[in-house]
Amino acid sequence: MLIGNYKETYAADEAILRTPATRVWTVVALGAALAFPFLAGDYLLYLVNLMGVLAIGALGLNILIGFTGQISLGHAAFMGIGAYGTAILASRFGLPFWITIPAGGALACAGGMVVGVPSLRVKGLYLAIATLAAQVILEWVFTNWTSVTGGIRGINVAPASILGFPLDTDTRIYFLILGVAVLHFVLATNLRRSRWGRAFVAVRDRDVAAEIVGVNLFRTKILSFMVSSYYAGIAGGLWVYFTKVLTPENFPLSLSIQFLAIVIVGGLGSIPGTVYGTVFMTLVPEMLKAGTGLVRGVWPDAQSYLFPLRDVVFGLLIVVFLIFEPHGLAEVWNRVKRFFSLWPFAK
Amino acid sequence: MSEGLVHLLQLLVSGVVTGGIYALVAMGFVVVYKATHVINFATGEFMMLGAFFAWTAMSALSAPFAVALVAALLASALLGMATERLVLRPLLGQRTISVIMVTIGLAAIFKGLAQIVWSGDYRSYPAIFPRAPIALGPLLLPSRQFYPFLIALAAIALVGLGFRFTRTGTAMRATADDQMAAFGMGIDIRRVFSLSWSLAAMTAAVAGVVVGIIGGISPQLGAIGLRTFPVVILGGLDSIGGALLGGVVIGVLENLAGGYVDPLLDGASLKEVVPFVVLVLTLMVRPYGLFGTREVERL
């Protein structure tokens, strides 16, 4: 509960950064983000780049699941569509990244529209299975349409470049990823308070009631699928320039599940939660790796248990969060904030 | 008989064998879905664990096959019950996404644990059945496909009849039909949920053993669970007869595609995706499947 935080105009009430403290912290965070690559080590920078790409994709999935209440088990495949679109335009036609990445996003968006159509006939469990089918079929297409996707040999892509200045190191690509990520997070925040964003939430909460107050269910659901796949496509395009090589096994079902886990652990329908979820789910395996490294002296076999242990911890996180903290890390963070702002007057 | 005809028959027969196994796995889905309206994404992992339970009983305790199978069934039943009680019940009435994700999480846990306990190596059961292939007219069926297929059929029949004629089966069907009414007639719904999960885990265990005999056991055995989604959707999520028919149809289609189309494709395998194409078509034309209950709902 904030005290003394009066809103006198609608504009002030609808603002994204509503308090002086949030404004200050946002500026601090952006400053830290700009300084980060010059202070961090190579590996940490690599991880953060990875998180940036995943966060954009996860945000797309959160728009679909958290805002609109639709389910997708095929998010990684849409990321794949975007990635292949970007890679093909870049490698065959030599187009610059500021065309290929949005084009990849648009292609994924079109794919999302097609897959979104079943959402007219089915929902819930059936929709989950329909998107699962899309994942399997698209993965198959990536592998077997060799004349276009290069099959399992994949596609090599030259680094992105701005006016002849190549973004070929992790530090340089970091700024591209950061810029695109910030842009898309601001976009999503604005989308949420727009007419369409509110329509998404209305469909999630009660679709029949939403239709009665004039929300066109068909268009809203399709739009949600399109926005979600567009985000996935953009993430895919960045992925291409980040790894510079693209193969079909980059986008397996397990990545779709990873996205779902990020959204659930971070907080369904929460935009900052998407970031917390991405950071958390990327760091946990790293910490396990560090942990097994630490106990190597006393338990030399620990290393061989790393991969299965990762599976177990991953599954446990999903189960534990769903049962005990269904609103995810975003809610945990809110509780912590509340505790400090009310202390010592309440617990 | 001409060579082409024999080839066709061979494909059909192996399709039916595959289909029988799909049907058994699908049965595990249907039992849980009927009672609790949950789709169990961990069905494949229940299969894998069942197969490992039986393998451990046979190799470590050198139990005969029948004893090992019973031991695996008991262990799976307990596991199924524990899963329902500890993981699914707290989520009763939650959003679909939560319920789906929790079973996906379970699948990851089971797979990791299996890898820790049994390692990732491939294993196979000690020889169980006579080795001589079975001759069906001009066709030869390997014994390690024929006998497991019989086990699968027996299990399907047992579950089907149990559902139809026993008191517990009737209680399960009543719960699936109308939970409130069943509750009002004195059926213990919680017991039905618990029994459904243990029954599903047992069905999966038999399926796991069957698949294990045919193709060996490893923590990756559960991957076949994913391939049965087309089967349940085609047959109808809440229909046991549908699971049977869907299994056979998908199994046969898969084998026909593998036998006739794949040799024409350069390295690609249509067999892998045909079931999922059928799945998409089913969802577009008849989402509730061949025999599923048609639910009227707003979309």
XYZ file of C-alpha atoms in Angstrom:
646
model
C 0.000 0.000 0.000
C 1.550 3.259 -1.063
C 0.747 6.370 0.911
C 0.594 9.856 -0.489
C 0.547 8.625 -4.058
C -2.384 10.608 -5.418
C -3.472 10.510 -9.010
C -5.240 13.591 -10.263
C -5.542 12.819 -13.962
C -6.360 9.705 -15.938
C -3.019 10.001 -17.694
C -1.205 9.822 -14.347
C -3.295 6.838 -13.330
C -2.528 4.964 -16.528
C 1.185 5.740 -16.538
C 3.541 2.788 -16.652
C 6.038 4.185 -14.143
C 3.659 5.432 -11.506
C 5.849 6.463 -8.598
C 9.073 8.451 -8.323
C 10.797 5.376 -6.870
C 9.927 3.237 -9.907
C 11.203 5.967 -12.204
C 14.515 6.177 -10.351
C 14.965 2.415 -10.272
C 14.132 2.102 -13.966
C 16.835 4.590 -14.859
C 19.301 2.823 -12.553
C 18.430 -0.540 -14.109
C 18.874 0.770 -17.647
C 22.204 2.334 -16.695
C 23.342 -0.946 -15.161
C 22.225 -2.805 -18.281
C 24.281 -0.477 -20.498
C 27.389 -0.820 -18.332
C 26.987 -4.566 -17.834
C 28.936 -6.015 -20.826
C 32.023 -3.978 -19.898
C 32.068 -5.355 -16.366
C 30.923 -8.963 -16.814
C 33.013 -11.965 -17.799
C 32.564 -13.811 -21.098
C 30.487 -16.647 -19.743
C 28.146 -14.423 -17.761
C 27.682 -12.237 -20.821
C 26.850 -15.292 -22.901
C 24.261 -16.352 -20.314
C 22.699 -12.907 -20.206
C 22.451 -12.809 -24.003
C 20.738 -16.168 -23.886
C 18.354 -14.885 -21.220
C 17.546 -11.852 -23.348
C 16.529 -14.012 -26.294
C 14.557 -16.430 -24.116
C 12.828 -13.581 -22.267
C 11.419 -12.162 -25.518
C 10.090 -15.579 -26.500
C 8.707 -16.233 -23.023
C 6.991 -12.849 -23.011
C 5.168 -13.879 -26.178
C 4.016 -17.073 -24.528
C 2.927 -15.127 -21.449
C 0.771 -12.887 -23.633
C -0.927 -15.997 -24.986
C -1.255 -17.964 -21.742
C -1.172 -15.347 -19.030
C -3.213 -12.639 -20.754
C -5.545 -14.557 -23.041
C -5.713 -17.928 -21.279
C -4.964 -19.975 -24.389
C -2.415 -22.787 -24.261
C 0.465 -23.514 -26.584
C 2.869 -26.435 -26.471
C 4.386 -25.342 -29.775
C 6.037 -22.062 -28.900
C 9.538 -23.278 -29.760
C 8.345 -24.189 -33.250
C 7.193 -20.615 -33.854
C 10.574 -19.432 -32.685
C 11.920 -21.840 -35.288
C 9.767 -20.292 -38.033
C 11.112 -16.853 -37.185
C 14.664 -18.148 -37.009
C 14.451 -19.890 -40.380
C 12.797 -16.866 -41.976
C 15.556 -14.619 -40.686
C 18.360 -17.023 -41.565
C 17.142 -17.638 -45.112
C 16.650 -13.938 -45.868
C 20.053 -13.140 -44.421
C 22.061 -15.952 -45.992
C 20.421 -16.205 -49.443
C 19.428 -12.630 -50.092
C 22.004 -10.883 -47.949
C 19.445 -8.606 -46.355
C 20.443 -6.646 -43.228
C 19.224 -7.678 -39.790
C 16.795 -4.781 -39.396
C 14.821 -6.277 -42.265
C 15.354 -9.979 -41.598
C 14.444 -10.015 -37.894
C 11.088 -8.223 -38.325
C 10.450 -10.356 -41.417
C 11.079 -13.481 -39.343
C 8.669 -12.110 -36.758
C 6.056 -11.501 -39.446
C 6.482 -15.007 -40.828
C 6.062 -16.535 -37.374
C 3.050 -14.295 -36.901
C 1.477 -15.741 -40.063
C 2.261 -19.232 -38.793
C 0.611 -18.377 -35.498
C -2.478 -17.244 -37.354
C -2.772 -20.600 -39.098
C -2.253 -22.589 -35.916
C -4.564 -20.247 -34.037
C -7.483 -21.214 -36.250
C -8.145 -24.496 -34.360
C -8.676 -22.343 -31.257
C -12.039 -21.552 -32.828
C -13.126 -25.130 -32.559
C -11.248 -26.361 -29.549
C -10.023 -25.037 -26.257
C -8.263 -26.147 -23.118
C -6.804 -29.606 -23.364
C -7.645 -29.984 -27.029
C -5.889 -26.762 -27.881
C -2.829 -27.939 -25.976
C -2.778 -31.078 -28.081
C -3.380 -29.194 -31.341
C -0.369 -26.986 -30.662
C 1.625 -30.064 -29.698
C 0.842 -31.436 -33.148
C 2.018 -28.153 -34.678
C 5.286 -28.499 -32.788
C 5.887 -32.042 -34.034
C 4.895 -31.266 -37.620
C 6.940 -28.051 -37.839
C 9.982 -29.754 -36.357
C 9.600 -32.409 -39.027
C 9.367 -29.760 -41.723
C 12.528 -28.012 -40.441
C 14.407 -31.308 -40.626
C 13.081 -32.617 -43.916
C 12.459 -29.633 -46.179
C 16.156 -29.697 -47.042
C 16.000 -27.453 -50.087
C 14.869 -24.554 -47.906
C 16.058 -25.212 -44.372
C 19.279 -27.048 -45.168
C 18.050 -30.054 -43.178
C 20.214 -31.301 -40.344
C 23.264 -29.561 -41.806
C 21.559 -26.275 -41.027
C 22.275 -22.746 -42.228
C 25.273 -20.560 -41.433
C 24.587 -16.866 -41.077
C 27.037 -13.971 -41.221
C 26.987 -11.682 -38.168
C 24.573 -8.773 -38.206
C 26.144 -5.447 -39.049
C 25.222 -1.783 -38.684
C 26.663 0.442 -41.442
C 29.509 -1.994 -41.999
C 30.215 -2.372 -38.284
C 29.807 -6.111 -37.539
C 28.020 -7.273 -34.376
C 30.288 -10.284 -34.171
C 31.202 -10.462 -30.493
C 28.995 -11.240 -27.511
C 29.423 -7.666 -26.275
C 28.228 -6.170 -29.543
C 25.298 -8.515 -30.041
C 24.355 -7.810 -26.419
C 23.304 -4.288 -27.316
C 21.150 -5.520 -30.191
C 19.455 -8.057 -27.922
C 19.044 -5.498 -25.138
C 17.527 -2.944 -27.508
C 15.086 -5.388 -29.058
C 14.160 -6.792 -25.639
C 13.498 -3.374 -24.086
C 11.444 -2.353 -27.116
C 9.305 -5.486 -26.924
C 8.805 -5.328 -23.180
C 7.612 -1.728 -23.482
C 5.381 -2.817 -26.358
C 3.839 -5.603 -24.272
C 3.287 -3.267 -21.323
C 1.461 -0.866 -23.609
C -0.443 -3.658 -25.285
C -1.782 -4.736 -21.926
C -3.395 -1.376 -21.156
C -4.737 -0.963 -24.673
C -8.181 -1.961 -25.889
C -6.791 -5.245 -27.256
C -4.908 -6.078 -24.089
C -8.036 -5.655 -22.017
C -9.926 -7.790 -24.528
C -7.306 -10.534 -24.045
C -7.799 -10.497 -20.292
C -11.584 -10.453 -20.670
C -11.415 -13.568 -22.863
C -9.225 -15.294 -20.304
C -11.477 -14.505 -17.365
C -14.815 -15.398 -18.910
C -15.109 -15.813 -22.642
C -18.895 -15.798 -22.748
C -19.104 -12.582 -20.730
C -16.416 -11.031 -22.933
C -18.428 -11.781 -26.041
C -21.542 -10.278 -24.521
C -19.797 -6.980 -23.816
C -18.729 -6.844 -27.453
C -15.346 -8.550 -27.624
C -15.038 -10.522 -30.839
C -13.707 -13.846 -29.553
C -12.474 -15.065 -32.908
C -10.442 -11.973 -33.675
C -9.128 -11.640 -30.129
C -7.914 -15.213 -29.897
C -6.307 -15.126 -33.331
C -4.668 -11.798 -32.550
C -3.289 -13.220 -29.328
C -1.828 -16.167 -31.204
C -0.352 -13.796 -33.774
C 1.255 -11.485 -31.210
C 2.594 -14.445 -29.279
C 4.139 -16.060 -32.358
C 5.509 -12.719 -33.508
C 7.432 -12.438 -30.233
C 8.647 -16.001 -30.661
C 9.733 -15.171 -34.221
C 11.680 -12.121 -33.085
C 13.383 -14.237 -30.428
C 14.191 -16.769 -33.152
C 15.695 -14.077 -35.376
C 17.927 -12.807 -32.567
C 18.894 -16.386 -31.802
C 20.176 -16.735 -35.375
C 22.444 -13.704 -35.079
C 23.502 -14.767 -31.602
C 24.555 -18.339 -32.450
C 25.238 -17.735 -36.191
C 24.290 -21.306 -37.066
C 20.819 -22.737 -37.249
C 19.855 -26.427 -37.095
C 16.462 -28.099 -36.663
C 17.321 -29.434 -33.198
C 17.494 -25.861 -31.869
C 13.716 -25.854 -31.417
C 12.593 -29.108 -29.780
C 9.482 -29.742 -27.710
C 11.669 -29.440 -24.615
C 12.262 -25.774 -25.450
C 8.501 -25.222 -25.650
C 8.267 -26.802 -22.219
C 11.123 -24.623 -20.992
C 9.142 -21.549 -22.113
C 6.071 -22.816 -20.289
C 8.133 -23.388 -17.155
C 9.553 -19.864 -17.376
C 6.075 -18.389 -17.628
C 4.717 -20.438 -14.730
C 7.677 -19.948 -12.420
C 7.852 -16.247 -13.282
C 4.153 -15.580 -12.923
C 1.281 -16.065 -15.357
C 0.233 -12.753 -16.858
C 3.051 -10.769 -15.259
C 5.450 -8.882 -17.533
C 8.255 -8.384 -14.980
C 7.570 -11.957 -13.850
C 8.643 -13.128 -17.304
C 12.070 -11.620 -16.671
C 12.351 -13.149 -13.192
C 11.288 -16.520 -14.564
C 13.804 -16.390 -17.411
C 16.682 -15.406 -15.135
C 15.749 -17.998 -12.542
C 15.223 -20.901 -14.932
C 18.501 -20.123 -16.723
C 20.507 -19.772 -13.533
C 19.271 -22.899 -11.760
C 21.041 -25.352 -14.107
C 24.177 -23.188 -13.886
C 24.070 -23.331 -10.109
C 23.633 -27.103 -10.224
C 26.672 -27.263 -12.448
C 28.640 -25.128 -10.010
C 27.335 -27.260 -7.131
C 28.475 -30.538 -8.678
C 31.811 -28.876 -9.400
C 32.177 -27.967 -5.706
C 31.519 -31.457 -4.362
C 33.814 -33.078 -6.916
C 36.522 -33.508 -4.290
C 34.380 -35.632 -1.978
C 32.121 -37.180 -4.587
C 33.832 -37.553 -7.934
C 30.791 -39.116 -9.655
C 28.612 -36.045 -9.075
C 29.300 -34.786 -12.584
C 27.637 -37.796 -14.189
C 24.426 -37.094 -12.292
C 24.284 -33.500 -13.490
C 21.948 -33.989 -16.444
C 19.386 -36.239 -14.752
C 19.541 -34.009 -11.697
C 18.739 -31.045 -13.899
C 15.634 -32.854 -15.143
C 14.549 -33.629 -11.600
C 15.070 -30.080 -10.359
C 13.335 -28.649 -13.427
C 10.301 -30.876 -12.843
C 10.285 -30.209 -9.114
C 10.329 -26.451 -9.689
C 7.283 -26.678 -11.946
C 5.368 -28.905 -9.548
C 6.302 -26.978 -6.400
C 5.497 -23.598 -7.934
C 2.143 -24.792 -9.268
C 1.112 -26.219 -5.919
C 2.568 -23.697 -3.475
C 3.156 -20.471 -5.422
C 0.812 -20.456 -8.412
C 1.380 -16.741 -9.051
C 5.079 -17.302 -9.409
C 8.122 -15.235 -8.579
C 6.306 -12.005 -9.445
C 4.056 -12.590 -6.433
C 7.041 -13.501 -4.217
C 8.710 -10.256 -5.249
C 5.545 -8.267 -4.482
C 5.366 -9.831 -1.037
C 8.979 -8.930 -0.335
C 8.357 -5.362 -1.471
C 5.245 -5.084 0.654
C 7.078 -6.410 3.665
C 9.720 -3.699 3.432
C 7.371 -0.835 2.638
C 5.096 -1.674 5.562
C 7.763 -2.633 8.043
C 7.611 -2.319 11.048
C 3.843 -1.789 11.096
C 2.724 -5.072 9.620
C 4.035 -8.457 8.688
C 0.334 -65.031 -53.092
C 2.064 -62.272 -54.958
C 4.975 -60.498 -53.350
C 3.152 -57.158 -53.241
C 0.240 -58.644 -51.380
C 2.525 -60.297 -48.834
C 4.268 -56.968 -48.333
C 0.921 -55.275 -47.754
C -0.226 -57.963 -45.329
C 3.067 -57.787 -43.483
C 2.640 -54.031 -43.083
C -0.950 -54.459 -41.938
C -0.008 -57.082 -39.367
C 2.852 -55.074 -37.895
C 0.527 -52.052 -37.953
C -2.004 -53.945 -35.882
C 0.724 -55.000 -33.437
C 1.904 -51.389 -33.043
C -1.727 -50.328 -32.821
C -2.424 -52.788 -30.022
C 0.369 -51.244 -27.987
C -0.822 -47.716 -28.770
C -4.291 -48.761 -27.691
C -2.980 -50.025 -24.362
C -1.092 -46.783 -23.700
C -4.127 -44.790 -24.819
C -6.208 -46.726 -22.313
C -4.048 -45.241 -19.541
C -4.906 -41.740 -20.816
C -8.583 -42.507 -21.135
C -8.974 -43.984 -17.639
C -7.505 -40.877 -16.035
C -9.318 -38.477 -18.342
C -12.695 -40.108 -17.793
C -12.480 -39.872 -14.037
C -10.603 -36.636 -13.451
C -10.561 -34.714 -16.774
C -6.805 -34.542 -16.616
C -4.570 -35.437 -19.544
C -1.585 -37.198 -18.131
C 1.513 -36.073 -20.007
C 3.562 -38.356 -17.761
C 1.939 -41.532 -19.115
C 5.106 -42.349 -21.064
C 7.164 -41.991 -17.899
C 4.786 -44.241 -15.965
C 5.394 -46.804 -18.723
C 9.135 -46.407 -18.424
C 9.074 -46.812 -14.644
C 6.832 -49.889 -14.910
C 9.270 -51.432 -17.376
C 12.183 -50.723 -15.028
C 10.330 -52.120 -12.006
C 9.765 -55.396 -13.857
C 13.350 -55.406 -15.111
C 14.723 -54.896 -11.609
C 12.566 -57.694 -10.258
C 13.758 -60.027 -12.995
C 17.452 -59.217 -13.089
C 18.276 -58.200 -9.521
C 15.890 -60.517 -7.677
C 15.836 -63.113 -10.480
C 12.068 -63.421 -10.224
C 10.166 -65.257 -12.964
C 8.407 -63.055 -15.525
C 4.906 -63.444 -14.101
C 6.047 -62.515 -10.584
C 8.030 -59.574 -11.907
C 4.991 -58.334 -13.820
C 2.822 -58.500 -10.697
C 5.492 -56.723 -8.655
C 5.733 -53.989 -11.293
C 1.951 -53.640 -11.270
C 1.852 -53.257 -7.499
C 4.684 -50.744 -7.435
C 3.059 -48.739 -10.252
C -0.303 -48.791 -8.512
C 1.286 -47.292 -5.403
C 3.123 -44.718 -7.490
C -0.090 -43.774 -9.273
C -1.942 -43.360 -6.007
C 0.836 -41.295 -4.460
C 0.949 -39.066 -7.544
C -2.764 -38.401 -7.362
C -2.713 -37.723 -3.634
C 0.392 -35.537 -3.473
C 0.400 -33.690 -6.779
C -2.932 -33.780 -8.565
C -5.321 -33.374 -5.663
C -3.977 -30.011 -4.498
C -4.609 -28.746 -8.022
C -8.187 -29.959 -8.245
C -10.313 -27.405 -10.078
C -7.337 -25.302 -11.183
C -6.824 -23.960 -14.698
C -6.095 -26.468 -17.465
C -2.626 -25.061 -17.995
C -1.667 -25.809 -14.378
C -2.868 -29.389 -14.581
C -1.101 -29.985 -17.890
C 2.111 -28.448 -16.640
C 2.140 -30.400 -13.411
C 2.062 -33.688 -15.300
C 4.813 -32.394 -17.602
C 6.844 -31.538 -14.500
C 6.221 -35.029 -13.137
C 7.444 -36.497 -16.391
C 10.725 -34.582 -16.056
C 11.132 -35.724 -12.434
C 10.469 -39.384 -13.245
C 12.818 -39.335 -16.202
C 15.630 -37.750 -14.206
C 15.142 -40.121 -11.273
C 15.118 -43.153 -13.551
C 18.371 -41.997 -15.079
C 19.909 -41.567 -11.632
C 18.719 -44.943 -10.347
C 19.105 -47.103 -13.454
C 21.528 -44.957 -15.534
C 20.885 -44.073 -19.147
C 22.062 -47.412 -20.576
C 19.935 -49.590 -22.802
C 18.822 -52.839 -21.207
C 16.690 -55.754 -22.194
C 14.726 -58.395 -20.362
C 16.192 -61.862 -20.024
C 14.674 -64.228 -22.624
C 11.049 -64.780 -21.657
C 9.312 -66.337 -24.627
C 10.242 -69.081 -27.083
C 12.399 -67.667 -29.849
C 10.780 -69.320 -32.859
C 8.900 -66.793 -34.993
C 5.166 -67.292 -35.367
C 3.899 -68.209 -38.829
C 0.558 -66.691 -39.860
C -0.031 -68.162 -43.288
C 2.681 -66.705 -45.518
C 3.666 -64.118 -42.905
C 6.249 -64.446 -40.193
C 5.894 -62.536 -36.960
C 8.909 -62.298 -34.621
C 8.110 -63.921 -31.297
C 9.169 -60.839 -29.379
C 6.348 -58.981 -31.105
C 3.741 -61.713 -31.016
C 3.709 -62.576 -27.303
C 3.875 -58.988 -26.021
C 0.983 -58.207 -28.363
C -1.028 -60.977 -26.682
C -0.191 -59.494 -23.268
C -1.355 -56.085 -24.497
C -4.623 -57.541 -25.792
C -5.221 -59.384 -22.526
C -4.609 -56.200 -20.521
C -6.953 -54.187 -22.745
C -9.653 -56.826 -22.378
C -9.170 -56.983 -18.622
C -9.419 -53.226 -18.141
C -12.358 -52.965 -20.540
C -14.317 -55.749 -18.865
C -13.436 -54.484 -15.395
C -14.758 -51.063 -16.335
C -17.937 -52.591 -17.676
C -18.815 -55.273 -15.130
C -17.197 -54.681 -11.733
C -18.632 -52.553 -8.955
C -15.591 -50.286 -8.905
C -15.696 -49.960 -12.682
C -19.320 -48.912 -12.495
C -18.445 -46.344 -9.832
C -15.738 -44.983 -12.134
C -18.104 -44.724 -15.070
C -20.719 -43.062 -12.901
C -18.169 -40.492 -11.740
C -17.133 -39.807 -15.308
C -20.752 -39.394 -16.316
C -21.876 -36.992 -13.617
C -19.652 -36.280 -10.672
C -22.308 -34.603 -8.559
C -24.884 -37.319 -9.075
C -22.319 -40.017 -8.367
C -21.326 -38.260 -5.181
C -24.973 -37.983 -4.194
C -25.468 -41.720 -4.680
C -22.769 -42.410 -2.117
C -19.798 -43.019 -4.388
C -16.548 -41.984 -2.762
C -15.207 -39.660 -5.444
C -11.778 -39.321 -3.877
C -11.393 -43.093 -3.871
C -12.432 -43.177 -7.520
C -9.791 -40.555 -8.401
C -7.160 -42.465 -6.514
C -8.155 -45.790 -8.067
C -8.242 -44.263 -11.551
C -4.678 -43.036 -11.220
C -3.450 -46.369 -9.917
C -5.324 -48.208 -12.667
C -3.827 -45.869 -15.252
C -0.348 -46.390 -13.807
C -0.835 -50.161 -13.930
C -2.025 -50.065 -17.539
C 0.985 -47.946 -18.361
C 3.259 -50.407 -16.565
C 1.976 -53.291 -18.696
C 2.442 -51.146 -21.795
C 5.959 -50.309 -20.634
C 6.838 -53.967 -20.163
C 5.412 -54.783 -23.590
C 7.385 -52.000 -25.268
C 10.440 -53.006 -23.243
C 10.270 -56.588 -24.477
C 9.973 -55.427 -28.082
C 12.529 -52.666 -28.154
C 14.588 -52.681 -24.946
C 14.359 -50.468 -21.874
C 15.913 -47.068 -21.255
C 14.816 -43.820 -19.612
C 13.855 -42.681 -23.133
C 11.181 -45.357 -23.409
C 8.561 -42.819 -22.334
C 8.872 -40.958 -25.633
C 6.218 -43.255 -27.052
C 3.696 -41.659 -24.670
C 3.747 -38.555 -26.855
C 2.916 -40.570 -29.946
C -0.337 -41.804 -28.449
C -1.976 -38.371 -28.376
C -3.203 -38.807 -31.950
C -4.683 -42.141 -30.864
C -6.701 -40.744 -27.974
C -7.857 -37.743 -29.930
C -8.922 -39.856 -32.900
C -10.749 -42.337 -30.684
C -12.217 -39.752 -28.336
C -10.608 -38.780 -25.069
C -13.158 -40.556 -22.923
C -13.842 -43.684 -24.925
C -12.143 -47.017 -24.262
C -13.484 -48.533 -27.467
C -12.212 -45.432 -29.250
C -8.739 -45.948 -27.823
C -8.730 -49.477 -29.226
C -9.913 -48.499 -32.690
C -7.800 -45.329 -32.755
C -4.729 -47.335 -31.802
C -5.191 -49.808 -34.617
C -6.001 -47.120 -37.201
C -2.966 -45.025 -36.287
C -0.695 -48.072 -36.045
C -1.750 -49.323 -39.486
C -1.557 -45.874 -41.129
C 1.877 -45.330 -39.666
C 3.146 -48.629 -41.010
C 1.578 -48.120 -44.435
C 3.198 -44.684 -44.682
C 6.483 -46.199 -43.546
C 6.240 -49.057 -46.039
C 4.990 -47.281 -49.156
C 5.837 -43.593 -48.911
C 9.081 -43.449 -46.970
C 11.133 -45.375 -49.584
C 10.112 -42.681 -52.111
C 11.200 -39.826 -49.883
C 14.866 -39.085 -49.779
C 15.772 -39.856 -46.195
C 12.658 -38.272 -44.716
C 10.268 -40.392 -42.705
C 6.593 -39.668 -43.161
C 5.908 -42.372 -40.584
C 7.000 -39.949 -37.883
C 4.369 -37.302 -38.621
C 1.427 -39.158 -40.117
C -0.225 -39.682 -36.707
C 0.016 -35.948 -35.981
C -1.445 -35.011 -39.344
C -4.364 -37.310 -38.535
C -4.567 -35.561 -35.163
C -4.861 -32.124 -36.762
C -7.489 -33.350 -39.221
C -9.489 -34.940 -36.412
C -9.433 -31.723 -34.417
C -10.657 -29.763 -37.422
C -13.430 -32.112 -38.441
C -14.535 -33.851 -35.292
C -12.688 -32.573 -32.201
C -14.359 -35.001 -29.811
C -13.082 -37.972 -31.841
C -14.839 -40.999 -33.236
C -16.524 -42.126 -30.035
C -15.873 -39.329 -27.546
C -18.677 -37.555 -25.742
C -19.678 -34.530 -27.722
C -19.395 -31.628 -25.349
C -21.445 -28.613 -26.236
C -19.552 -25.568 -25.105
C -18.993 -21.997 -26.104
C -15.715 -21.311 -27.774
